[in-house]
PDB file of C-alpha atoms (C1' of nucleotides) in Angstrom:
ATOM      1  CA  MET J  23     -10.315  -7.203  18.751  1.00 47.00           C
ATOM      2  CA  ASP J  24      -7.069  -6.636  19.716  1.00 49.00           C
ATOM      3  CA  LEU J  25      -4.633  -8.662  21.527  1.00 48.00           C
ATOM      4  CA  GLY J  26      -1.572  -7.283  21.109  1.00 60.00           C
ATOM      5  CA  LEU J  27      -1.441  -9.635  17.747  1.00 73.00           C
ATOM      6  CA  THR J  28       0.610  -8.254  14.659  1.00 78.00           C
ATOM      7  CA  PRO J  29      -1.510  -7.927  11.735  1.00 81.00           C
ATOM      8  CA  VAL J  30      -0.246 -10.741  10.146  1.00 83.00           C
ATOM      9  CA  GLN J  31      -1.373 -12.934  12.589  1.00 81.00           C
ATOM     10  CA  THR J  32      -5.386 -11.479  12.188  1.00 81.00           C
ATOM     11  CA  VAL J  33      -4.935 -12.825   9.008  1.00 82.00           C
ATOM     12  CA  ALA J  34      -5.144 -15.987   9.932  1.00 78.00           C
ATOM     13  CA  CYS J  35      -8.069 -16.136  11.430  1.00 64.00           C
ATOM     14  CA  CYS J  36     -10.988 -15.085   8.774  1.00 73.00           C
ATOM     15  CA  SER J  37     -12.333 -16.311   5.475  1.00 78.00           C
ATOM     16  CA  PRO J  38     -11.433 -15.312   2.472  1.00 87.00           C
ATOM     17  CA  LEU J  39     -12.049 -12.308   0.370  1.00 90.00           C
ATOM     18  CA  SER J  40     -14.493 -13.642  -1.963  1.00 90.00           C
ATOM     19  CA  ARG J  41     -16.404 -15.781   0.353  1.00 91.00           C
ATOM     20  CA  GLU J  42     -17.868 -13.427   2.846  1.00 93.00           C
ATOM     21  CA  PRO J  43     -17.262  -9.476   3.092  1.00 95.00           C
ATOM     22  CA  LEU J  44     -14.523  -8.341   5.648  1.00 95.00           C
ATOM     23  CA  SER J  45     -15.035  -7.068   8.201  1.00 95.00           C
ATOM     24  CA  GLN J  46     -14.040  -3.256   8.561  1.00 95.00           C
ATOM     25  CA  ASP J  47     -11.537  -4.259  12.151  1.00 94.00           C
ATOM     26  CA  VAL J  48     -10.370  -7.014  10.193  1.00 95.00           C
ATOM     27  CA  ALA J  49      -9.650  -4.839   7.097  1.00 97.00           C
ATOM     28  CA  GLU J  50      -7.777  -2.341   8.718  1.00 97.00           C
ATOM     29  CA  GLN J  51      -4.970  -4.979  10.111  1.00 96.00           C
ATOM     30  CA  VAL J  52      -4.864  -6.482   6.496  1.00 97.00           C
ATOM     31  CA  SER J  53      -4.533  -3.914   5.105  1.00 98.00           C
ATOM     32  CA  LEU J  54      -1.872  -2.609   7.688  1.00 98.00           C
ATOM     33  CA  VAL J  55      -0.313  -6.133   5.901  1.00 98.00           C
ATOM     34  CA  LEU J  56      -0.912  -5.207   2.043  1.00 98.00           C
ATOM     35  CA  LYS J  57       0.102  -1.945   2.542  1.00 98.00           C
ATOM     36  CA  ALA J  58       3.737  -3.141   3.613  1.00 98.00           C
ATOM     37  CA  LEU J  59       4.061  -5.244   0.416  1.00 98.00           C
ATOM     38  CA  GLY J  60       2.846  -2.490  -1.353  1.00 98.00           C
ATOM     39  CA  ASP J  61       6.368  -1.029  -1.879  1.00 98.00           C
ATOM     40  CA  PRO J  62       8.429  -2.303  -4.932  1.00 98.00           C
ATOM     41  CA  VAL J  63      11.883  -1.898  -2.222  1.00 98.00           C
ATOM     42  CA  ARG J  64       9.896  -3.712   0.535  1.00 98.00           C
ATOM     43  CA  LEU J  65       8.210  -6.432  -1.909  1.00 98.00           C
ATOM     44  CA  ARG J  66      11.503  -6.991  -3.738  1.00 98.00           C
ATOM     45  CA  LEU J  67      13.189  -7.511  -0.352  1.00 98.00           C
ATOM     46  CA  MET J  68      10.692  -9.815   1.003  1.00 98.00           C
ATOM     47  CA  SER J  69      11.801 -12.366  -1.844  1.00 97.00           C
ATOM     48  CA  LEU J  70      14.840 -11.523  -1.511  1.00 98.00           C
ATOM     49  CA  VAL J  71      14.786 -13.117   2.052  1.00 98.00           C
ATOM     50  CA  ALA J  72      12.121 -15.601   1.626  1.00 97.00           C
ATOM     51  CA  SER J  73      14.008 -17.179  -1.414  1.00 96.00           C
ATOM     52  CA  HIS J  74      17.432 -17.012   0.189  1.00 95.00           C
ATOM     53  CA  GLU J  75      18.890 -20.366   1.044  1.00 90.00           C
ATOM     54  CA  GLY J  76      17.412 -20.853   4.735  1.00 88.00           C
ATOM     55  CA  GLY J  77      14.500 -18.613   4.295  1.00 88.00           C
ATOM     56  CA  GLU J  78      16.626 -15.926   6.052  1.00 94.00           C
ATOM     57  CA  ALA J  79      19.273 -13.775   4.596  1.00 97.00           C
ATOM     58  CA  CYS J  80      21.604 -10.617   6.633  1.00 97.00           C
ATOM     59  CA  VAL J  81      21.094  -7.513   5.936  1.00 97.00           C
ATOM     60  CA  CYS J  82      24.821  -6.393   4.803  1.00 95.00           C
ATOM     61  CA  ASP J  83      23.549  -8.697   2.092  1.00 94.00           C
ATOM     62  CA  LEU J  84      20.068  -6.937   1.297  1.00 97.00           C
ATOM     63  CA  ASN J  85      21.768  -3.629   1.313  1.00 96.00           C
ATOM     64  CA  ASP J  86      24.108  -4.710  -1.794  1.00 95.00           C
ATOM     65  CA  ALA J  87      20.932  -5.336  -3.946  1.00 96.00           C
ATOM     66  CA  PHE J  88      19.537  -1.718  -3.617  1.00 97.00           C
ATOM     67  CA  ASP J  89      20.371   1.706  -4.979  1.00 97.00           C
ATOM     68  CA  LEU J  90      19.339   3.354  -1.546  1.00 98.00           C
ATOM     69  CA  SER J  91      20.810   4.162   1.124  1.00 98.00           C
ATOM     70  CA  GLN J  92      21.502   1.783   4.361  1.00 98.00           C
ATOM     71  CA  PRO J  93      19.156   4.121   6.317  1.00 98.00           C
ATOM     72  CA  THR J  94      16.744   3.236   3.890  1.00 98.00           C
ATOM     73  CA  ILE J  95      16.969  -0.270   3.661  1.00 98.00           C
ATOM     74  CA  SER J  96      16.750  -0.523   7.695  1.00 98.00           C
ATOM     75  CA  HIS J  97      13.251   1.593   7.501  1.00 98.00           C
ATOM     76  CA  HIS J  98      11.779  -0.863   5.067  1.00 98.00           C
ATOM     77  CA  LEU J  99      13.216  -4.091   6.606  1.00 98.00           C
ATOM     78  CA  LYS J 100      11.771  -2.428   9.848  1.00 98.00           C
ATOM     79  CA  VAL J 101       8.081  -2.178   8.416  1.00 98.00           C
ATOM     80  CA  LEU J 102       8.026  -5.735   7.217  1.00 98.00           C
ATOM     81  CA  HIS J 103       9.236  -6.870  10.289  1.00 98.00           C
ATOM     82  CA  GLU J 104       6.572  -4.706  12.715  1.00 97.00           C
ATOM     83  CA  VAL J 105       3.741  -6.380  10.333  1.00 97.00           C
ATOM     84  CA  GLY J 106       4.980  -9.637  11.608  1.00 97.00           C
ATOM     85  CA  LEU J 107       6.207 -10.591   7.646  1.00 98.00           C
ATOM     86  CA  LEU J 108      10.033 -10.656   8.790  1.00 98.00           C
ATOM     87  CA  GLU J 109      11.788 -12.398  11.397  1.00 97.00           C
ATOM     88  CA  ARG J 110      14.594 -10.279  13.281  1.00 97.00           C
ATOM     89  CA  GLU J 111      17.644 -12.123  14.768  1.00 97.00           C
ATOM     90  CA  LYS J 112      20.582 -10.494  15.667  1.00 96.00           C
ATOM     91  CA  ARG J 113      23.970 -12.721  15.978  1.00 95.00           C
ATOM     92  CA  GLY J 114      27.093 -10.908  17.102  1.00 93.00           C
ATOM     93  CA  VAL J 115      27.426  -7.761  14.485  1.00 95.00           C
ATOM     94  CA  TRP J 116      25.208  -9.090  11.610  1.00 97.00           C
ATOM     95  CA  VAL J 117      21.531  -9.014  11.694  1.00 98.00           C
ATOM     96  CA  TYR J 118      19.720 -11.914   9.740  1.00 98.00           C
ATOM     97  CA  TYR J 119      16.079 -11.357   8.629  1.00 98.00           C
ATOM     98  CA  ARG J 120      13.975 -14.324   8.216  1.00 98.00           C
ATOM     99  CA  ALA J 121      10.561 -14.851   6.247  1.00 97.00           C
ATOM    100  CA  ARG J 122       7.088 -15.675   7.676  1.00 96.00           C
ATOM    101  CA  THR J 123       6.150 -18.237   5.166  1.00 94.00           C
ATOM    102  CA  GLU J 124       3.473 -19.285   7.258  1.00 94.00           C
ATOM    103  CA  ALA J 125       2.276 -15.700   7.124  1.00 95.00           C
ATOM    104  CA  LEU J 126       2.600 -15.388   3.503  1.00 96.00           C
ATOM    105  CA  ALA J 127       0.383 -18.819   2.891  1.00 95.00           C
ATOM    106  CA  ASN J 128      -2.189 -17.015   5.028  1.00 95.00           C
ATOM    107  CA  LEU J 129      -2.273 -13.524   3.768  1.00 97.00           C
ATOM    108  CA  ALA J 130      -2.136 -15.603   0.010  1.00 96.00           C
ATOM    109  CA  SER J 131      -5.446 -17.920   1.062  1.00 94.00           C
ATOM    110  CA  LEU J 132      -7.076 -14.875   1.891  1.00 96.00           C
ATOM    111  CA  ILE J 133      -6.573 -12.876  -1.118  1.00 96.00           C
ATOM    112  CA  GLY J 134      -7.488 -16.180  -3.630  1.00 89.00           C
ATOM    113  CA  GLY J 135      -8.586 -18.691  -1.495  1.00 75.00           C
ATOM    114  CA  THR J 136     -11.908 -20.302  -1.392  1.00 68.00           C
ATOM    115  CA  ALA J 137     -12.445 -22.763   1.166  1.00 57.00           C
ATOM    116  CA  LYS J 138     -12.651 -22.794   5.082  1.00 53.00           C
TER     117      LYS J 138
ATOM    118  CA  MET P  28       8.453  -4.660 -20.618  1.00 48.00           C
ATOM    119  CA  ASP P  29       5.321  -3.202 -19.978  1.00 49.00           C
ATOM    120  CA  LEU P  30       3.126  -3.744 -23.148  1.00 49.00           C
ATOM    121  CA  GLY P  31       0.192  -2.039 -22.223  1.00 60.00           C
ATOM    122  CA  LEU P  32      -1.018  -4.506 -19.942  1.00 72.00           C
ATOM    123  CA  THR P  33      -2.526  -3.686 -16.435  1.00 78.00           C
ATOM    124  CA  PRO P  34      -0.511  -4.954 -12.718  1.00 80.00           C
ATOM    125  CA  VAL P  35      -2.881  -8.048 -12.444  1.00 82.00           C
ATOM    126  CA  GLN P  36      -2.066  -9.197 -15.790  1.00 80.00           C
ATOM    127  CA  THR P  37       1.788  -8.658 -14.944  1.00 80.00           C
ATOM    128  CA  VAL P  38       0.995 -10.791 -11.883  1.00 81.00           C
ATOM    129  CA  ALA P  39       0.345 -13.812 -13.821  1.00 77.00           C
ATOM    130  CA  CYS P  40       3.964 -14.519 -16.131  1.00 64.00           C
ATOM    131  CA  CYS P  41       5.897 -14.923 -12.864  1.00 73.00           C
ATOM    132  CA  SER P  42       7.468 -17.595 -10.003  1.00 77.00           C
ATOM    133  CA  PRO P  43       6.100 -16.583  -6.378  1.00 87.00           C
ATOM    134  CA  LEU P  44       7.723 -14.813  -3.918  1.00 91.00           C
ATOM    135  CA  SER P  45       9.893 -17.827  -2.137  1.00 91.00           C
ATOM    136  CA  ARG P  46      10.799 -18.987  -5.092  1.00 91.00           C
ATOM    137  CA  GLU P  47      13.145 -17.149  -6.947  1.00 93.00           C
ATOM    138  CA  PRO P  48      14.348 -13.168  -5.960  1.00 95.00           C
ATOM    139  CA  LEU P  49      12.024 -10.767  -7.693  1.00 95.00           C
ATOM    140  CA  SER P  50      13.501  -8.786 -10.914  1.00 95.00           C
ATOM    141  CA  GLN P  51      12.597  -4.785 -10.493  1.00 95.00           C
ATOM    142  CA  ASP P  52      10.020  -4.365 -13.358  1.00 94.00           C
ATOM    143  CA  VAL P  53       7.763  -7.238 -11.871  1.00 95.00           C
ATOM    144  CA  ALA P  54       8.381  -6.102  -8.340  1.00 97.00           C
ATOM    145  CA  GLU P  55       6.890  -2.508  -9.341  1.00 97.00           C
ATOM    146  CA  GLN P  56       4.022  -3.840 -11.000  1.00 96.00           C
ATOM    147  CA  VAL P  57       3.126  -6.391  -8.397  1.00 97.00           C
ATOM    148  CA  SER P  58       3.530  -3.497  -5.680  1.00 98.00           C
ATOM    149  CA  LEU P  59       1.039  -1.474  -8.193  1.00 98.00           C
ATOM    150  CA  VAL P  60      -1.774  -4.150  -7.028  1.00 98.00           C
ATOM    151  CA  LEU P  61      -0.864  -4.675  -3.565  1.00 98.00           C
ATOM    152  CA  LYS P  62      -1.287  -0.747  -3.154  1.00 98.00           C
ATOM    153  CA  ALA P  63      -4.524  -1.108  -4.375  1.00 98.00           C
ATOM    154  CA  LEU P  64      -5.192  -3.753  -1.757  1.00 98.00           C
ATOM    155  CA  GLY P  65      -3.131  -1.940   0.942  1.00 98.00           C
ATOM    156  CA  ASP P  66      -6.152   0.195   1.747  1.00 98.00           C
ATOM    157  CA  PRO P  67      -8.425  -0.960   4.525  1.00 98.00           C
ATOM    158  CA  VAL P  68     -11.908   1.037   1.839  1.00 98.00           C
ATOM    159  CA  ARG P  69     -10.586  -0.673  -0.990  1.00 98.00           C
ATOM    160  CA  LEU P  70     -10.231  -4.057   0.324  1.00 98.00           C
ATOM    161  CA  ARG P  71     -13.727  -4.101   1.792  1.00 98.00           C
ATOM    162  CA  LEU P  72     -14.823  -2.759  -1.612  1.00 98.00           C
ATOM    163  CA  MET P  73     -12.848  -6.046  -3.533  1.00 98.00           C
ATOM    164  CA  SER P  74     -14.459  -7.932  -0.685  1.00 97.00           C
ATOM    165  CA  LEU P  75     -17.343  -7.058  -1.006  1.00 98.00           C
ATOM    166  CA  VAL P  76     -17.941  -7.223  -4.437  1.00 98.00           C
ATOM    167  CA  ALA P  77     -16.109 -10.262  -4.949  1.00 97.00           C
ATOM    168  CA  SER P  78     -18.224 -12.311  -2.475  1.00 96.00           C
ATOM    169  CA  HIS P  79     -21.363 -10.545  -3.673  1.00 95.00           C
ATOM    170  CA  GLU P  80     -23.956 -13.025  -5.720  1.00 90.00           C
ATOM    171  CA  GLY P  81     -22.344 -13.371  -9.127  1.00 87.00           C
ATOM    172  CA  GLY P  82     -19.787 -11.516  -8.103  1.00 88.00           C
ATOM    173  CA  GLU P  83     -20.468  -8.191  -9.184  1.00 95.00           C
ATOM    174  CA  ALA P  84     -22.307  -5.438  -6.992  1.00 97.00           C
ATOM    175  CA  CYS P  85     -23.568  -1.719  -8.063  1.00 97.00           C
ATOM    176  CA  VAL P  86     -22.010   0.935  -7.077  1.00 97.00           C
ATOM    177  CA  CYS P  87     -25.723   2.042  -5.636  1.00 95.00           C
ATOM    178  CA  ASP P  88     -25.090  -0.688  -2.653  1.00 94.00           C
ATOM    179  CA  LEU P  89     -21.661  -0.020  -2.158  1.00 97.00           C
ATOM    180  CA  ASN P  90     -21.835   3.573  -1.267  1.00 96.00           C
ATOM    181  CA  ASP P  91     -24.380   2.589   1.607  1.00 95.00           C
ATOM    182  CA  ALA P  92     -21.728   0.328   3.203  1.00 96.00           C
ATOM    183  CA  PHE P  93     -19.275   3.325   4.130  1.00 97.00           C
ATOM    184  CA  ASP P  94     -19.401   6.370   5.416  1.00 97.00           C
ATOM    185  CA  LEU P  95     -17.566   8.124   3.286  1.00 98.00           C
ATOM    186  CA  SER P  96     -18.862  10.657   0.603  1.00 98.00           C
ATOM    187  CA  GLN P  97     -19.470   8.954  -3.153  1.00 98.00           C
ATOM    188  CA  PRO P  98     -16.916  11.109  -4.722  1.00 98.00           C
ATOM    189  CA  THR P  99     -14.464   9.082  -2.754  1.00 98.00           C
ATOM    190  CA  ILE P 100     -15.815   5.538  -3.002  1.00 98.00           C
ATOM    191  CA  SER P 101     -15.609   6.107  -6.947  1.00 98.00           C
ATOM    192  CA  HIS P 102     -12.204   7.005  -6.268  1.00 98.00           C
ATOM    193  CA  HIS P 103     -11.220   3.755  -4.755  1.00 98.00           C
ATOM    194  CA  LEU P 104     -13.204   2.131  -7.329  1.00 98.00           C
ATOM    195  CA  LYS P 105     -11.619   3.492 -10.036  1.00 98.00           C
ATOM    196  CA  VAL P 106      -7.951   2.868  -8.253  1.00 98.00           C
ATOM    197  CA  LEU P 107      -8.777  -1.391  -7.924  1.00 98.00           C
ATOM    198  CA  HIS P 108     -10.367  -0.770 -11.728  1.00 98.00           C
ATOM    199  CA  GLU P 109      -6.705   0.587 -13.044  1.00 97.00           C
ATOM    200  CA  VAL P 110      -5.212  -1.888 -11.646  1.00 97.00           C
ATOM    201  CA  GLY P 111      -7.064  -5.003 -13.062  1.00 97.00           C
ATOM    202  CA  LEU P 112      -9.005  -6.172  -9.897  1.00 98.00           C
ATOM    203  CA  LEU P 113     -12.203  -4.816 -10.679  1.00 98.00           C
ATOM    204  CA  GLU P 114     -14.254  -4.833 -14.214  1.00 97.00           C
ATOM    205  CA  ARG P 115     -16.866  -1.898 -14.783  1.00 97.00           C
ATOM    206  CA  GLU P 116     -20.109  -2.668 -17.063  1.00 97.00           C
ATOM    207  CA  LYS P 117     -22.640  -0.011 -17.747  1.00 96.00           C
ATOM    208  CA  ARG P 118     -26.028  -0.830 -17.274  1.00 96.00           C
ATOM    209  CA  GLY P 119     -28.567   2.168 -17.813  1.00 95.00           C
ATOM    210  CA  VAL P 120     -27.816   4.609 -15.229  1.00 96.00           C
ATOM    211  CA  TRP P 121     -26.010   1.353 -12.844  1.00 97.00           C
ATOM    212  CA  VAL P 122     -22.517   0.895 -12.820  1.00 98.00           C
ATOM    213  CA  TYR P 123     -21.945  -2.635 -11.394  1.00 98.00           C
ATOM    214  CA  TYR P 124     -18.048  -4.148 -10.908  1.00 98.00           C
ATOM    215  CA  ARG P 125     -17.152  -7.667 -10.953  1.00 98.00           C
ATOM    216  CA  ALA P 126     -14.213  -8.908  -8.888  1.00 97.00           C
ATOM    217  CA  ARG P 127     -11.461 -10.617 -11.296  1.00 96.00           C
ATOM    218  CA  THR P 128     -10.783 -13.875  -9.517  1.00 94.00           C
ATOM    219  CA  GLU P 129      -8.258 -15.612 -11.666  1.00 94.00           C
ATOM    220  CA  ALA P 130      -6.073 -12.212 -10.756  1.00 95.00           C
ATOM    221  CA  LEU P 131      -6.652 -12.657  -7.408  1.00 96.00           C
ATOM    222  CA  ALA P 132      -6.063 -16.138  -7.088  1.00 95.00           C
ATOM    223  CA  ASN P 133      -2.966 -15.295  -9.454  1.00 95.00           C
ATOM    224  CA  LEU P 134      -1.619 -12.939  -6.959  1.00 97.00           C
ATOM    225  CA  ALA P 135      -2.373 -15.718  -4.460  1.00 96.00           C
ATOM    226  CA  SER P 136       0.138 -18.013  -5.622  1.00 94.00           C
ATOM    227  CA  LEU P 137       2.354 -15.209  -5.917  1.00 96.00           C
ATOM    228  CA  ILE P 138       2.855 -14.221  -2.611  1.00 96.00           C
ATOM    229  CA  GLY P 139       1.537 -17.707  -0.805  1.00 90.00           C
ATOM    230  CA  GLY P 140       2.735 -20.010  -3.639  1.00 75.00           C
ATOM    231  CA  THR P 141       5.874 -22.830  -3.643  1.00 68.00           C
ATOM    232  CA  ALA P 142       4.621 -24.163  -7.176  1.00 57.00           C
ATOM    233  CA  LYS P 143       5.981 -23.124 -11.153  1.00 53.00           C
TER     234      LYS P 143
ATOM    235  C1'  DT A   7      39.930   2.006  26.489  1.00 93.86           C
ATOM    236  C1'  DT A   8      40.060   2.969  22.001  1.00 93.86           C
ATOM    237  C1'  DA A   9      38.604   1.901  16.691  1.00 93.86           C
ATOM    238  C1'  DG A  10      36.257   0.260  13.998  1.00 93.86           C
ATOM    239  C1'  DC A  11      32.169  -1.698  11.881  1.00 93.86           C
ATOM    240  C1'  DG A  12      27.057  -3.048  11.164  1.00 93.86           C
ATOM    241  C1'  DT A  13      22.677  -1.521  12.157  1.00 93.86           C
ATOM    242  C1'  DA A  14      19.699   1.454  14.190  1.00 93.86           C
ATOM    243  C1'  DT A  15      17.238   6.114  15.070  1.00 93.86           C
ATOM    244  C1'  DC A  16      16.411  10.620  14.182  1.00 93.86           C
ATOM    245  C1'  DG A  17      15.172  14.724  12.127  1.00 93.86           C
ATOM    246  C1'  DA A  18      13.839  17.312   7.644  1.00 93.86           C
ATOM    247  C1'  DC A  19      11.882  17.659   3.328  1.00 93.86           C
ATOM    248  C1'  DA A  20       9.164  16.813  -1.010  1.00 93.86           C
ATOM    249  C1'  DA A  21       6.105  13.432  -3.164  1.00 93.86           C
ATOM    250  C1'  DG A  22       1.936  10.977  -2.824  1.00 93.86           C
ATOM    251  C1'  DC A  23      -2.522   9.775  -0.977  1.00 93.86           C
ATOM    252  C1'  DG A  24      -7.443   9.922   1.051  1.00 93.86           C
ATOM    253  C1'  DT A  25     -10.779  12.823   1.750  1.00 93.86           C
ATOM    254  C1'  DG A  26     -14.910  15.600   0.664  1.00 93.86           C
ATOM    255  C1'  DA A  27     -17.401  20.120  -1.487  1.00 93.86           C
ATOM    256  C1'  DA A  28     -18.472  21.326  -5.558  1.00 93.86           C
ATOM    257  C1'  DT A  29     -19.212  20.323 -10.650  1.00 93.86           C
ATOM    258  C1'  DA A  30     -19.908  17.794 -14.858  1.00 93.86           C
ATOM    259  C1'  DT A  31     -21.194  14.015 -17.665  1.00 93.86           C
ATOM    260  C1'  DT A  32     -24.499  10.395 -18.594  1.00 93.86           C
ATOM    261  C1'  DT A  33     -29.268   8.216 -18.832  1.00 93.86           C
ATOM    262  C1'  DA A  34     -34.318   7.930 -17.752  1.00 93.86           C
ATOM    263  C1'  DT A  35     -38.587   9.892 -17.477  1.00 93.86           C
ATOM    264  C1'  DC A  36     -41.844  13.487 -17.910  1.00 93.86           C
TER     265       DC A  36
ATOM    266  C1'  DG Q   1     -36.747  20.030 -24.853  1.00 93.86           C
ATOM    267  C1'  DA Q   2     -36.661  20.022 -19.033  1.00 93.86           C
ATOM    268  C1'  DT Q   3     -35.679  17.774 -14.863  1.00 93.86           C
ATOM    269  C1'  DA Q   4     -34.307  14.059 -11.709  1.00 93.86           C
ATOM    270  C1'  DA Q   5     -30.738  10.776 -10.575  1.00 93.86           C
ATOM    271  C1'  DA Q   6     -26.394   7.557 -10.828  1.00 93.86           C
ATOM    272  C1'  DT Q   7     -21.998   7.898 -11.264  1.00 93.86           C
ATOM    273  C1'  DA Q   8     -17.481  10.505 -12.213  1.00 93.86           C
ATOM    274  C1'  DT Q   9     -14.269  14.208 -12.297  1.00 93.86           C
ATOM    275  C1'  DT Q  10     -11.837  18.536 -10.520  1.00 93.86           C
ATOM    276  C1'  DC Q  11      -9.811  21.026  -6.847  1.00 93.86           C
ATOM    277  C1'  DA Q  12      -8.120  21.788  -2.612  1.00 93.86           C
ATOM    278  C1'  DC Q  13      -6.238  20.428   1.806  1.00 93.86           C
ATOM    279  C1'  DG Q  14      -4.278  17.375   5.548  1.00 93.86           C
ATOM    280  C1'  DC Q  15      -1.991  13.771   6.498  1.00 93.86           C
ATOM    281  C1'  DT Q  16       1.437   9.668   5.409  1.00 93.86           C
ATOM    282  C1'  DT Q  17       5.307   7.810   3.779  1.00 93.86           C
ATOM    283  C1'  DG Q  18      10.219   7.417   0.999  1.00 93.86           C
ATOM    284  C1'  DT Q  19      14.018   9.189   1.210  1.00 93.86           C
ATOM    285  C1'  DC Q  20      18.676  10.866   3.145  1.00 93.86           C
ATOM    286  C1'  DG Q  21      21.928  13.318   6.155  1.00 93.86           C
ATOM    287  C1'  DA Q  22      23.598  12.636  10.075  1.00 93.86           C
ATOM    288  C1'  DT Q  23      24.117  10.439  14.073  1.00 93.86           C
ATOM    289  C1'  DA Q  24      23.615   7.117  18.041  1.00 93.86           C
ATOM    290  C1'  DC Q  25      24.093   2.524  19.437  1.00 93.86           C
ATOM    291  C1'  DG Q  26      25.914  -2.279  19.724  1.00 93.86           C
ATOM    292  C1'  DC Q  27      29.472  -5.619  19.120  1.00 93.86           C
ATOM    293  C1'  DT Q  28      34.063  -7.168  18.438  1.00 93.86           C
ATOM    294  C1'  DA Q  29      38.742  -6.876  18.547  1.00 93.86           C
ATOM    295  C1'  DA Q  30      43.687  -4.653  19.235  1.00 93.86           C
TER     296       DA Q  30
END
DNA sequence: TTAGCGTATCGACAAGCGTGAATATTTATC
DNA sequence: GATAAATATTCACGCTTGTCGATACGCTAA
C-alpha cells in the first residue's frame, strides 16, 4: 500500500474513525501523524507556524518561543516535516516552515468526521 | 488550570491550532490525547469501538481483533479511558467501552478547524 | 579566503512506552 | 462454599524518544 507517500497523504484517502474499522496498514500510517502531534513542543510548534501570518514561520522565531536548545527544536521540526505536516523552504541562511492545512483538515475529518 | 478534568475535556475549550498559538498548558493536555491516539493498536481499538453498533463494544470482541495478549489490549483500553476518549461500563462479567464522539469532534475541530 | 551566523546532524544518556507471563480481582454458575 | 470465565494489575524487559553538547554544513559578508 505504500507508494512513497508521506503519512499525511495516507490520511486523505480513508473514511472517518467512526465510520468503519481502520485497517492495520492505515492505522499504522495515521498513528505516525498523531504521534508526531502527540508532543507538547511539537503541538505548539505546529500551532505557532499555522497561526503565523502567511501560515509560515522562520526557525529563528520558533527557537525563541521555547526554553529548549536549538538542536532540540530542529529535531522536532524534522519530525513534523518527515510526517508531512510541515513544508520546508530555505531562503538564504534562513529556513521557513509552512503548515499543510489540508493535511490538518484531512486528519481532522478522519478523527471527527461522519461523512464519506 | 487543572480542575480534575480529563485531557479531552480540556480540548473542548480552546481555539483551533491555526487560529492562535496554543498555550503551553493547553498543549500539554491536548498532547496527552493525541499521544493516546498515536499508537496503531489504540487507533484501531478506538475505531473498532466507535464504528461498532451503538458506539460501544465488549472487550471480548476487541481481544480477538488483535494478535496481542489480553493484558496488552487491557492496557491500551486503559490509556484511552484515562485520557477520556472511552467510557467504561461493566455489565456482569463483561466490560463495554463506548466512544466519546463529542471528544473526537472537539479534537477534530481543534486540529483542523478554522472557526471560534 | 576567512569569519560569522543560522540550521542540521551526530553521539550519548535518562526516561518513557509497548509487550507478555504470572497473578489478582470480580462475577456467574454449580 | 468451589470452580470457571472475563478483565485488570503487577513486574520485568527491550526498544523508542526527548534532550543536550559538540560538531558539521551552508550561506553571506568582509
